[in-house]
Tab-separated table of C-alpha atoms in Angstrom:
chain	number	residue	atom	x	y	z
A	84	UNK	CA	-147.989	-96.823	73.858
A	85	UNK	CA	-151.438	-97.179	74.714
A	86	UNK	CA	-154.729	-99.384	74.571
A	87	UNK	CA	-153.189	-101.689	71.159
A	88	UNK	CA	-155.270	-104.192	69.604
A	89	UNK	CA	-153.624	-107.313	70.341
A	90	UNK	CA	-152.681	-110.525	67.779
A	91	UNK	CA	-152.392	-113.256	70.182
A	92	UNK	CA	-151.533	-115.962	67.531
A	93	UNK	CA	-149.040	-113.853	66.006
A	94	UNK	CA	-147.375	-113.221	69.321
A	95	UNK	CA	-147.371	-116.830	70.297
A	96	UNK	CA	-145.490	-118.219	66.897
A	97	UNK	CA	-143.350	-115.337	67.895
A	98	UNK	CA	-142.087	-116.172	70.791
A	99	UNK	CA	-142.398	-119.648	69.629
A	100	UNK	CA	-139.562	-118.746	66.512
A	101	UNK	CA	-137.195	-117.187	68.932
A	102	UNK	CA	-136.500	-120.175	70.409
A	103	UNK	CA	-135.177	-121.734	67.387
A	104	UNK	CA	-134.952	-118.963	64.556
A	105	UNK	CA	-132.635	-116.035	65.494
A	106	UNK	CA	-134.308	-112.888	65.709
A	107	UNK	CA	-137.849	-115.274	64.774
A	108	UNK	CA	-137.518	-112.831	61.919
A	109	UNK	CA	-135.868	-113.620	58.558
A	110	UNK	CA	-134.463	-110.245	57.646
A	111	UNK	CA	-133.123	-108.045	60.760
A	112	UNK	CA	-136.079	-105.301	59.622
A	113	UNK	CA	-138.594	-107.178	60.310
A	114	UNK	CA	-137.764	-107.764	64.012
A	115	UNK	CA	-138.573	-104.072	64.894
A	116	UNK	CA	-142.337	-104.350	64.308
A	117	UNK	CA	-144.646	-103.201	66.585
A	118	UNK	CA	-146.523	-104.846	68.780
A	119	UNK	CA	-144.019	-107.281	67.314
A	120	UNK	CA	-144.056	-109.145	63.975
A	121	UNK	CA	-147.465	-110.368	62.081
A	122	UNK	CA	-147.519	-113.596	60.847
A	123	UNK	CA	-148.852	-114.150	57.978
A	124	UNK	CA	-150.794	-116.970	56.357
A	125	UNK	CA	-151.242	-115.510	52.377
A	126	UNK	CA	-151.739	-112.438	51.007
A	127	UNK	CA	-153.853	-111.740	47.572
A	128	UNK	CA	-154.078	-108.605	45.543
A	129	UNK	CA	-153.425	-105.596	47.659
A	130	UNK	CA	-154.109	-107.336	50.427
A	131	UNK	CA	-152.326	-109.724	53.993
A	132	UNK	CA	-154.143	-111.868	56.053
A	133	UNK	CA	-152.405	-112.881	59.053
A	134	UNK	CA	-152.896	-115.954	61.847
A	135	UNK	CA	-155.545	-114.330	63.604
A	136	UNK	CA	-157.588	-113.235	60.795
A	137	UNK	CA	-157.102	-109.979	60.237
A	138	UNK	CA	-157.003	-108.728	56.670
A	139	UNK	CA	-155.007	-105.473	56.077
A	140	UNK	CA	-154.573	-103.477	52.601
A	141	UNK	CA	-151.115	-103.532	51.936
A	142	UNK	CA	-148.516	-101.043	51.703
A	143	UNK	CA	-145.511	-102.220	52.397
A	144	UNK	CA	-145.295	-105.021	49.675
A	145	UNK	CA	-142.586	-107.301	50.886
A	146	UNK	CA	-140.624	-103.971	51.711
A	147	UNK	CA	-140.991	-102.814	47.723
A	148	UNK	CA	-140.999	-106.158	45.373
A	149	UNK	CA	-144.411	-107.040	44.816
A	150	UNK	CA	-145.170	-104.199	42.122
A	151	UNK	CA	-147.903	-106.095	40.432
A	152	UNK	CA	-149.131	-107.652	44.299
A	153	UNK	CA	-149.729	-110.308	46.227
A	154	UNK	CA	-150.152	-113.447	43.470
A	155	UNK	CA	-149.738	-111.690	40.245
A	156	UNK	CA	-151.600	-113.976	37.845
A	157	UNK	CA	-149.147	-113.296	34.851
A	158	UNK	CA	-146.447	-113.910	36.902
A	159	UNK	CA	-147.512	-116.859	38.705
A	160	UNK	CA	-148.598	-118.507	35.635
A	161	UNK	CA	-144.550	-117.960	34.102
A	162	UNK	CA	-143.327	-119.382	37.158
A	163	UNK	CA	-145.701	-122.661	36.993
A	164	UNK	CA	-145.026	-123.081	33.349
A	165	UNK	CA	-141.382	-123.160	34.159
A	166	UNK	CA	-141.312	-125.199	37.226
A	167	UNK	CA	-142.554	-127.727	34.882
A	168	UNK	CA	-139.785	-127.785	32.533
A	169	UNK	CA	-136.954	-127.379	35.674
A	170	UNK	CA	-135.584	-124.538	37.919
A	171	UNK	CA	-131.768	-124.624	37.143
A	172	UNK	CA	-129.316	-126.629	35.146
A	173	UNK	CA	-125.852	-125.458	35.806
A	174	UNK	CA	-126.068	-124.289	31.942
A	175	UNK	CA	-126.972	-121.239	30.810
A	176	UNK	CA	-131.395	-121.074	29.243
A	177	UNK	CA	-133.126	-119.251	26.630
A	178	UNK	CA	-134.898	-117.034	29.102
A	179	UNK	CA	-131.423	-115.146	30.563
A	180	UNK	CA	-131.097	-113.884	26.838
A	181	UNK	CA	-134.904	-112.624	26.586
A	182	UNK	CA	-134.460	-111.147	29.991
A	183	UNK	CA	-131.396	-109.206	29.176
A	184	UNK	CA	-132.819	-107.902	26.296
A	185	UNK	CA	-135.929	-106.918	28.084
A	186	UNK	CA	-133.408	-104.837	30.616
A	187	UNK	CA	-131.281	-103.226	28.067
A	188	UNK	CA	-134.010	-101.967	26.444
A	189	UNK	CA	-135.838	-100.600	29.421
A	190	UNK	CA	-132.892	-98.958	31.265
A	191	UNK	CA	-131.167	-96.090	29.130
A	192	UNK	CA	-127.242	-96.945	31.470
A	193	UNK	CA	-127.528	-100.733	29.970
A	194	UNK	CA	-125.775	-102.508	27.015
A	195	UNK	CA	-124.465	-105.778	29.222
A	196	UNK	CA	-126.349	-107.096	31.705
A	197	UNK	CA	-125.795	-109.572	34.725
A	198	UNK	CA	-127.814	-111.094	37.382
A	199	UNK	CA	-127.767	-112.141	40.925
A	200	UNK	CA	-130.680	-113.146	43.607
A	201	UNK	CA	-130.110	-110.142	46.188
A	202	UNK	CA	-129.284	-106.180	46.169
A	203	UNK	CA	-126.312	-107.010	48.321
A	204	UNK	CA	-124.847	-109.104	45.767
A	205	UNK	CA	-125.321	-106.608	43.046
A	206	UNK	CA	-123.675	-104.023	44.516
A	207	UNK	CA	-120.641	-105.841	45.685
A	208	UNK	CA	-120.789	-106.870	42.011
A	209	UNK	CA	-120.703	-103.110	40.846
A	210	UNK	CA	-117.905	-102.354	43.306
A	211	UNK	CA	-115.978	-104.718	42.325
A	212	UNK	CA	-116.335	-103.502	38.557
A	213	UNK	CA	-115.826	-100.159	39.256
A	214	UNK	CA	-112.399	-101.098	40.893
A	215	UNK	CA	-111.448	-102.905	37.531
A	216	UNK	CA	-112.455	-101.039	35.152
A	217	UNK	CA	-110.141	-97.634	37.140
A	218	UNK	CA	-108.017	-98.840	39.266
A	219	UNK	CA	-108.365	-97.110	42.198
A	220	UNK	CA	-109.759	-98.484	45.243
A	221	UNK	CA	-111.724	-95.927	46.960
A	222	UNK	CA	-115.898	-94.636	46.796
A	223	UNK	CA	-117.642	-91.907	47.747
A	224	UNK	CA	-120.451	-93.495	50.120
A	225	UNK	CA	-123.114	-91.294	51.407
A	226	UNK	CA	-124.411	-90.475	54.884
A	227	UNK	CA	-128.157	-92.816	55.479
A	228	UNK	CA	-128.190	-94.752	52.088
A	229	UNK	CA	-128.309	-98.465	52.186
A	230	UNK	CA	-126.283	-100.585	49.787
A	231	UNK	CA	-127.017	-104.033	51.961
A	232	UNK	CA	-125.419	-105.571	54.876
A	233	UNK	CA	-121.738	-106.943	53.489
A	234	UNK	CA	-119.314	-105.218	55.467
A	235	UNK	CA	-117.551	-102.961	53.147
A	236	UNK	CA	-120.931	-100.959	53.071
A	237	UNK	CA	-122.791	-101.101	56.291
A	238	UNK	CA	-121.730	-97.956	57.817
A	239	UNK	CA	-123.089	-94.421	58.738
A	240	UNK	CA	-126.653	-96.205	57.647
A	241	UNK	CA	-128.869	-95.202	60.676
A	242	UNK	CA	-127.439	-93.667	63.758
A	243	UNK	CA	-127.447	-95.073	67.429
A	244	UNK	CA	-127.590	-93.206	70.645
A	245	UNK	CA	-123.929	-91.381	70.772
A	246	UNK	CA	-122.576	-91.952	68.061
A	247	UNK	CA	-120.107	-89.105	66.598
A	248	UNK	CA	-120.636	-88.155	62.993
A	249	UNK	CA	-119.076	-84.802	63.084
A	250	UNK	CA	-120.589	-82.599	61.232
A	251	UNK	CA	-121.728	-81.573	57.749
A	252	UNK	CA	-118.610	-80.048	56.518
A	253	UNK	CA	-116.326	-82.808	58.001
A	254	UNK	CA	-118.288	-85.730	58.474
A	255	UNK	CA	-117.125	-88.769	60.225
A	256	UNK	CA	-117.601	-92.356	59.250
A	257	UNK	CA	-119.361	-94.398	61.542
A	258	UNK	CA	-119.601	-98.376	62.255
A	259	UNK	CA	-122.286	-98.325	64.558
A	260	UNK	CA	-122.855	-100.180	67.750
A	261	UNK	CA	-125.137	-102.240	66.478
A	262	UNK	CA	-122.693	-103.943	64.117
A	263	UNK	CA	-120.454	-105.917	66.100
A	264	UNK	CA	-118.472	-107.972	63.407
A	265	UNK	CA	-117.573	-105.281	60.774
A	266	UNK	CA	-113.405	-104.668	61.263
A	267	UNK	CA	-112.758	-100.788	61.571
A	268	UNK	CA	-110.305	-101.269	58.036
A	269	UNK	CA	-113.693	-101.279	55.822
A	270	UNK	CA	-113.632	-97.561	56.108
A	271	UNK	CA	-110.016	-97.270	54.445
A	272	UNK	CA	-111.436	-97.663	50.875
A	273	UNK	CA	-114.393	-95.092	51.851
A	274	UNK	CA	-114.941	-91.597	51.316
A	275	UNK	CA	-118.388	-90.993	53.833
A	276	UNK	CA	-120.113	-87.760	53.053
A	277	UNK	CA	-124.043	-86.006	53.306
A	278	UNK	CA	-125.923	-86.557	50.757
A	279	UNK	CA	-127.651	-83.423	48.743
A	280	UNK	CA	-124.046	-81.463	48.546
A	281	UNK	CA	-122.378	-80.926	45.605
A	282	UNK	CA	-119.219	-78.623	47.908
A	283	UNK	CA	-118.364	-81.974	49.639
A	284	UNK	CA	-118.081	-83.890	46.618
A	285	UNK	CA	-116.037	-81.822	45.179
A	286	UNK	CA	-113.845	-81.696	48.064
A	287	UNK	CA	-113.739	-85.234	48.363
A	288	UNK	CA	-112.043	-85.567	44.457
A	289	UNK	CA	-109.788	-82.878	45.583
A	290	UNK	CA	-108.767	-84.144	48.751
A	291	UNK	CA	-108.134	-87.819	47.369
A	292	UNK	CA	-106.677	-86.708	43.706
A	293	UNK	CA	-106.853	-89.988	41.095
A	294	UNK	CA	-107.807	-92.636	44.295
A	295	UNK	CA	-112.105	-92.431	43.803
A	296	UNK	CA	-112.872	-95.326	41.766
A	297	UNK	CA	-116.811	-94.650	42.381
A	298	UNK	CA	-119.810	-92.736	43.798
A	299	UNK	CA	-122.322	-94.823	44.729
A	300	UNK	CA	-125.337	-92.784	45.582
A	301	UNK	CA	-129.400	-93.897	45.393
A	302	UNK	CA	-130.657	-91.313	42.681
A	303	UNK	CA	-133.502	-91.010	45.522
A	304	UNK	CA	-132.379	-91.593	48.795
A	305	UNK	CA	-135.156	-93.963	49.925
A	306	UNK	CA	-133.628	-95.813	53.281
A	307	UNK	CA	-133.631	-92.463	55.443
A	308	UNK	CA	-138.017	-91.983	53.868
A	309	UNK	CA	-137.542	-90.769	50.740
A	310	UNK	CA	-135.925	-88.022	50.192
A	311	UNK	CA	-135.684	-86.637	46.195
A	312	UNK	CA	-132.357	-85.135	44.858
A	313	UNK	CA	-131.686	-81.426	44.786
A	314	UNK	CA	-132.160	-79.383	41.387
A	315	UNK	CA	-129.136	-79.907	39.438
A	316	UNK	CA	-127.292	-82.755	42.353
A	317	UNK	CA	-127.995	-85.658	40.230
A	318	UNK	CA	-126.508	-83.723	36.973
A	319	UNK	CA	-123.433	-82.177	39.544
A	320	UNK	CA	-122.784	-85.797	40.543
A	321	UNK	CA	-122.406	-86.917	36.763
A	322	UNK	CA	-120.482	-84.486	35.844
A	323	UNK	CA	-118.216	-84.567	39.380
A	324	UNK	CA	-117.724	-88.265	38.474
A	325	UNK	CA	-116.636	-88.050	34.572
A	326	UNK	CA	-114.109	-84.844	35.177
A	327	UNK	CA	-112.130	-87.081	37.751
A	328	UNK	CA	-112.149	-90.144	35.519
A	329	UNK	CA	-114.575	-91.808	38.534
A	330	UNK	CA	-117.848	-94.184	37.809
A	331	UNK	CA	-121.096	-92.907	38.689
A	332	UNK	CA	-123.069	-96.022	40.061
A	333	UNK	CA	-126.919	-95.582	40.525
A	334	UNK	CA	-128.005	-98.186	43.505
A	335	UNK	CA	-131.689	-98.859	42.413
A	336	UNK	CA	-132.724	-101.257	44.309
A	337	UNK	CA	-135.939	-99.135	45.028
A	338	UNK	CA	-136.172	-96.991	42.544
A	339	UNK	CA	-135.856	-99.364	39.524
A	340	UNK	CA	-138.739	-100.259	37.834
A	341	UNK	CA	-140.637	-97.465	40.142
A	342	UNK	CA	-141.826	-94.405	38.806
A	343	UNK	CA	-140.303	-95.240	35.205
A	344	UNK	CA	-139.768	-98.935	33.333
A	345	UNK	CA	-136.136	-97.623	33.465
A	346	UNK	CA	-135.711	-96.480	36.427
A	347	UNK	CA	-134.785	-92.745	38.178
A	348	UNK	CA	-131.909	-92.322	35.415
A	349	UNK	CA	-135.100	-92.296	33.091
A	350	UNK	CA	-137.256	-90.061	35.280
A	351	UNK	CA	-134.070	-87.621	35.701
A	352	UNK	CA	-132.425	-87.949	32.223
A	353	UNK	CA	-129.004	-88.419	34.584
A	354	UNK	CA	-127.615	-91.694	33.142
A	355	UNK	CA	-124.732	-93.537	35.425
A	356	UNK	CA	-121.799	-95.730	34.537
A	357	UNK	CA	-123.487	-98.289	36.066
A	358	UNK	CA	-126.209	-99.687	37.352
A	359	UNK	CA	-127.754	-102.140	39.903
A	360	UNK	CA	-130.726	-103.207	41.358
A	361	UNK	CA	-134.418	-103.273	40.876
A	362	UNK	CA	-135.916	-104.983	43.653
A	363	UNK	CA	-139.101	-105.430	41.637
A	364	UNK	CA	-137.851	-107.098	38.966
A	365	UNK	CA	-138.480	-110.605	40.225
A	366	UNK	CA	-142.456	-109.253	41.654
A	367	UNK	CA	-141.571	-110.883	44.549
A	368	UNK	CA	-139.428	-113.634	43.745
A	369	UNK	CA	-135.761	-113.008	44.254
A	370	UNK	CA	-133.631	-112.070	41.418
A	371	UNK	CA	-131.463	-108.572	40.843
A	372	UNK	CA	-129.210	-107.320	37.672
A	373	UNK	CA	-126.898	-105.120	37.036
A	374	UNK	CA	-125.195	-103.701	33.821
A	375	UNK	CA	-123.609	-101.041	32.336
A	376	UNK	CA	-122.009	-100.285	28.799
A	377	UNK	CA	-120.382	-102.958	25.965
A	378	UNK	CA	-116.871	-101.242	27.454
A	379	UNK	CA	-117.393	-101.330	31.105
A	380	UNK	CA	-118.950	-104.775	31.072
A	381	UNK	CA	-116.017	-106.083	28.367
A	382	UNK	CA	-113.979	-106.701	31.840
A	383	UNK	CA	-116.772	-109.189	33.298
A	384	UNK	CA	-117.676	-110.720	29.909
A	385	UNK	CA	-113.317	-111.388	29.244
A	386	UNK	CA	-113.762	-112.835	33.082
A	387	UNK	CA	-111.471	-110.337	34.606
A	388	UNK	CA	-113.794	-109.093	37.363
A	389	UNK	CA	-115.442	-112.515	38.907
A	390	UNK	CA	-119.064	-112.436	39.121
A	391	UNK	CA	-120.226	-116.173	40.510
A	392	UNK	CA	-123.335	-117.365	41.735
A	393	UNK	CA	-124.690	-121.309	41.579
A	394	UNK	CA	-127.914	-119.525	41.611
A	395	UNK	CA	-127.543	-116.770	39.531
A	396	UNK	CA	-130.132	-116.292	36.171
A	397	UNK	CA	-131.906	-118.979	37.207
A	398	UNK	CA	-135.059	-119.989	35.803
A	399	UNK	CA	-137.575	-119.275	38.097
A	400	UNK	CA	-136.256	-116.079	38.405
A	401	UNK	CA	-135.528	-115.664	34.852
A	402	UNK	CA	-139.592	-116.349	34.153
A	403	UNK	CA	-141.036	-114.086	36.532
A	404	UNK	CA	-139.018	-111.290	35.431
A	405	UNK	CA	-139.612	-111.105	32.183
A	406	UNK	CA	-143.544	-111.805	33.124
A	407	UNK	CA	-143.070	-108.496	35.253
A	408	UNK	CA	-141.289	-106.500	32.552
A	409	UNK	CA	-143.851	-107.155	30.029
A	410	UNK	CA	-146.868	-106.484	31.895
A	411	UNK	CA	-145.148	-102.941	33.185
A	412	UNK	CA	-144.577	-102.394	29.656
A	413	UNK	CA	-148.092	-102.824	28.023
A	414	UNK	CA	-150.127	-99.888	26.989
A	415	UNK	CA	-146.596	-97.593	26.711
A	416	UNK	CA	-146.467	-98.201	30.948
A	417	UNK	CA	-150.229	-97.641	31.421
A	418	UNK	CA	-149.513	-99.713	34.727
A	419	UNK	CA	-146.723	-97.318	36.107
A	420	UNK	CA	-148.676	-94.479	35.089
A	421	UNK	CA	-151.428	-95.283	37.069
A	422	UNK	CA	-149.417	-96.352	39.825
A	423	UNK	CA	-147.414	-92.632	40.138
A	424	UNK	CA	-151.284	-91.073	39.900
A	425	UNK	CA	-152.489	-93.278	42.497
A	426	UNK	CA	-149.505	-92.409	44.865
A	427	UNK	CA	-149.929	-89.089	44.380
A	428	UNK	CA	-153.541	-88.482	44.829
A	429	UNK	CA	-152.370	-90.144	48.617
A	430	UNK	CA	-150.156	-87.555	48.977
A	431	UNK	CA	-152.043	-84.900	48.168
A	432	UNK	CA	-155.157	-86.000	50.148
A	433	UNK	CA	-152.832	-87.124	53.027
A	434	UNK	CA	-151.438	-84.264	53.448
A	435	UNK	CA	-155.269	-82.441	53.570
A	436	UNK	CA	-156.195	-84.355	56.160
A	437	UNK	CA	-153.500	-84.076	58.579
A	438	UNK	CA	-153.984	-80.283	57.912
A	439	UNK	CA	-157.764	-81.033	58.764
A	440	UNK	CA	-156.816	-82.643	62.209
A	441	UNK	CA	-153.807	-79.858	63.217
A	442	UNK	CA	-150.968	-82.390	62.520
A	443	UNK	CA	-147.390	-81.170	60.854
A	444	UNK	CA	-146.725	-84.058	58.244
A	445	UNK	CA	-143.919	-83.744	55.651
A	446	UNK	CA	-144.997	-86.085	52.664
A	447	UNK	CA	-142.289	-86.923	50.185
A	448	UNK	CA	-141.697	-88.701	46.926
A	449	UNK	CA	-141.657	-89.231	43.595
A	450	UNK	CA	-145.647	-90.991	43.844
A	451	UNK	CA	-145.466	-95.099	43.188
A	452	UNK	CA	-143.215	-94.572	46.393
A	453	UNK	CA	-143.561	-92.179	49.229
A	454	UNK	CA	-142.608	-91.186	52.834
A	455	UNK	CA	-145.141	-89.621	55.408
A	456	UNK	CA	-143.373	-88.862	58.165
A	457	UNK	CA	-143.529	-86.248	61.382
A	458	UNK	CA	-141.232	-83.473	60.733
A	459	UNK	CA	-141.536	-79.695	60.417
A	460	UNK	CA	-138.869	-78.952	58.592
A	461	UNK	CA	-137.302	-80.045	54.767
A	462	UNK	CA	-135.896	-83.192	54.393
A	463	UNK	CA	-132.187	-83.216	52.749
A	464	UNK	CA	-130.523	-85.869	54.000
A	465	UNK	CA	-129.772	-88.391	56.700
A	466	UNK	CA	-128.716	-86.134	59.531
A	467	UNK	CA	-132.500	-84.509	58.543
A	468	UNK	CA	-134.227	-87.302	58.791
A	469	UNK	CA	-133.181	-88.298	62.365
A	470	UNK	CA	-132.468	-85.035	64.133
A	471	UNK	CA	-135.533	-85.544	66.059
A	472	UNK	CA	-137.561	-88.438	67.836
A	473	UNK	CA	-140.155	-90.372	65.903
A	474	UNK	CA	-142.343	-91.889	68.405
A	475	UNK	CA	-145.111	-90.051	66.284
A	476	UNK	CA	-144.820	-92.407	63.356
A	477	UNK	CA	-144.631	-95.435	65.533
A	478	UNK	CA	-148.056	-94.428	66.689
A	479	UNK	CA	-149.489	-93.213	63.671
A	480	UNK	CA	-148.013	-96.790	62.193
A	481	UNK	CA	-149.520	-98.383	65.215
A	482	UNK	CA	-153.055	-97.154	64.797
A	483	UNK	CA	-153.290	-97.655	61.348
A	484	UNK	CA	-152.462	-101.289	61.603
A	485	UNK	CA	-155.325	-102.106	64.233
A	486	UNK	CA	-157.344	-99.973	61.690
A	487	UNK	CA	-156.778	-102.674	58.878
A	488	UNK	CA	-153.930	-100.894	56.704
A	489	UNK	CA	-150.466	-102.344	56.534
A	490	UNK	CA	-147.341	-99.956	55.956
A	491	UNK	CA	-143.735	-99.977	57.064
A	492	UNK	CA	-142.748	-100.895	60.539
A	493	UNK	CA	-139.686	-98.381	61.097
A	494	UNK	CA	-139.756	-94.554	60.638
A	495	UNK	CA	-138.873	-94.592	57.348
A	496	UNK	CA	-142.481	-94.135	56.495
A	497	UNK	CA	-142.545	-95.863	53.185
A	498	UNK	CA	-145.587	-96.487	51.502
A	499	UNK	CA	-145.568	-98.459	48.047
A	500	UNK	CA	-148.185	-98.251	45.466
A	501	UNK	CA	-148.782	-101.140	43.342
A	502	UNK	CA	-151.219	-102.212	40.505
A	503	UNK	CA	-153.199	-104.094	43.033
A	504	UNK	CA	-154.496	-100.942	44.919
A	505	UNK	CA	-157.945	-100.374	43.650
A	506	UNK	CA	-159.480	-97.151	43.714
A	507	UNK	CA	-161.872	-98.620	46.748
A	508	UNK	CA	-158.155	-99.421	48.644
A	509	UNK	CA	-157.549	-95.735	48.306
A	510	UNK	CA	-160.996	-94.829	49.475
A	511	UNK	CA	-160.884	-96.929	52.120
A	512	UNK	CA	-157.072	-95.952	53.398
A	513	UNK	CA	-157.806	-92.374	53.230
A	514	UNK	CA	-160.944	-92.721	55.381
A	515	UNK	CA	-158.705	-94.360	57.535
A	516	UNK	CA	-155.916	-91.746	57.967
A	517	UNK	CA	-158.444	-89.683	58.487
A	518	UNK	CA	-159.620	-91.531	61.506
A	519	UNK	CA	-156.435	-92.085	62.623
A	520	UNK	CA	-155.097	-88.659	62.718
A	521	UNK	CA	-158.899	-87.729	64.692
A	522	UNK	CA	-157.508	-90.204	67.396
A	523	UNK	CA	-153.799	-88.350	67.137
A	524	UNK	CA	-155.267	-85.074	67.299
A	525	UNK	CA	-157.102	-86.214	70.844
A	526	UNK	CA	-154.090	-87.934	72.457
A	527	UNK	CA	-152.547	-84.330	71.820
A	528	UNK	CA	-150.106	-85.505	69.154
């Protein structure tokens, strides 16, 4: 790619890992970094410092979670006041009833909650419900959004060389080649379509009369960049799912918490059957919930649906999240607020300076999360997103990362804002961009 700055130590523990961690990554993601993957000794505030002493002003918060930062003080001080008085007991603790309260006050979909560690989980858990609660066994699944890596979801995700997904009107399903493993009989309880097209969900009801038990659809696709909902697609979706007796099941894993204390169902005023999600809830330590109304969630509380988990609502867990909830929720959201604002200005000024240098960006989001990526033309959906080669981003990623700023490793272009990011951060990352597109607009990109 061209004259990288080079992170020796981090290279050595990498090749070091390899040997006896597969991938030497812990999450698949993380192995596609370039030059390869940092290692990194602690990170503080909006910013990582890695092996060989770099610091870098983080964007890419633990891939969304840390919405407070690295080391949230109110957080961290929850935690250590819990670890003192134990981490799990096989019994249920005060704090899962605070917790739930905090939720189903926050998210407009929730009555009943539940909880689980990962976004995986949650949706298998929401599944799972959805099937009880209809009937039927089959969900609308849509083209580039990620609902985790179980089996019965991993499919026409992110597309490999060759692979056929017909086209938009009669889109194929796709296990691609880089999931050995996954049996070809997932996709009989699927319905695979584009995202962003209301025609195709209709068609779908029509086409499989009283068998749809669910869509399941990110309310902002964030796993192909982001890319926001049509005008009126959220609403069509809603009222697509209630006509034919289906759930509508908002996946916020990214979006919860982000943008709005309840979520994209608050930002939209589009409220789902259910709901999972909110990879911030935990501010970066690992716990996930899920809920819906008294009805809906009468089938897991009469222990019809399982939902298991030794793990599940456990203290730790339990502690940081409501630390998180309540510090998002002081001043009426004065930290969310501030985050959106802060993302935005980015865009904005972002998007000036690659105008300043000659360089077509497309910037897209809804602000406390956003996308920067290389293409010329709108973004709708997956086949969008990847209908052209994104070697520019890897650069652009490249260079800013020898430049001291941090942001996601794959072309999904993410950037997340948190209440770390100090107005000197933004200063100093915009300067930065700037620079960085100078030294695009001379290699000719």
């Amino acid at each position: 790619m061209g004259n990288w700055k080079t992170y020796p130590k981090s290279q050595q523990m990498y090749e070091e890992a390899k040997k006896v961690f597969a991938m030497g990554v812990g999450s698949q993601v993380q192995s596609f970094s370039r030059p390869h993957p940092l290692y990194i000794t602690r990170g503080n505030g909006s910013k990582l410092y890695d092996v060989d002493g770099n610091e870098f002003i983080d964007y890419l918060l633990n891939y969304g979670p840390l919405i407070l930062g690295h080391c949230p003080a109110a957080v961290h001080d929850a935690v250590r006041d819990q670890l003192n008085k134990g981490t799990a007991f096989g019994e249920p603790h005060p704090l899962q009833i605070e917790l739930a309260k905090l939720l189903v006050e926050a998210v407009p979909s929730f009555q009943v909650v539940n909880f689980n560690n990962t976004g995986s989980e949650a949706v298998q858990a929401v599944l799972r419900l959805a099937r009880a609660v209809t009937g039927r066994t089959k969900f609308i699944k849509f083209e580039g959004h990620y609902h985790g890596w179980m089996d019965n979801v991993f499919f026409s995700f992110h597309p490999d060389q060759g692979e056929d997904f017909g086209t938009r009107e009669n889109p194929k399903p796709v296990i691609h080649n880089y999931s050995k493993g996954v049996a070809h009989n997932v996709l009989d309880n699927v319905v695979v379509l584009p995202w962003n097209n209301l025609e195709g969900v209709e068609q779908a009801f029509r086409g499989h009369k009283n068998e749809i038990a669910a869509i399941l659809t990110e309310p902002i696709m964030s796993n192909c960049g982001i890319i926001m909902p049509r005008p009126g697609y959220l609403e069509g979706l809603r009222n697509l799912a209630s006509h034919h007796g289906a759930m509508l099941i908002f996946d916020e894993t990214i979006t919860g918490l982000r943008g709005a204390l309840g979520g994209a169902q608050e930002l939209f005023g589009v409220i789902p059957d259910i709901t999972c999600g909110f990879k911030a809830l935990g501010g970066g330590f690992p716990i996930f919930a899920y809920g819906a109304s008294r009805e809906i969630m009468q089938i897991v509380s009469n222990r019809q649906a399982v939902h298991a988990g030794t793990f599940n609502a456990n203290a730790i867990g339990c502690a940081a999240a409501v630390a998180v909830l309540k510090e998002l929720a002081k001043d009426n959201c004065a930290i969310l607020r501030r985050i959106n604002s802060v993302g935005k200005h980015m865009m904005a000024e972002i998007g000036k300076l690659a105008k300043k240098h000659g360089i077509t960006v497309r910037i897209q989001g809804p602000g406390s999360v956003f996308c920067v990526s290389f293409h010329e033309h709108e973004i709708w959906d997956m086949r969008d997103a990847f209908d052209q080669d994104n070697e520019h981003y890897f650069i652009f990623r490249q260079l800013l990362l020898d430049h001291g700023i941090h942001i996601f490793p794959t072309e999904k272009g993410l950037w997340y804002i948190s209440a770390a990011h100090t107005d000197q951060d933004v200063e100093t990352t915009l300067a930065t961009v700037d620079k960085v597109f100078g030294i695009m607009q001379g290699m000719g990109r």
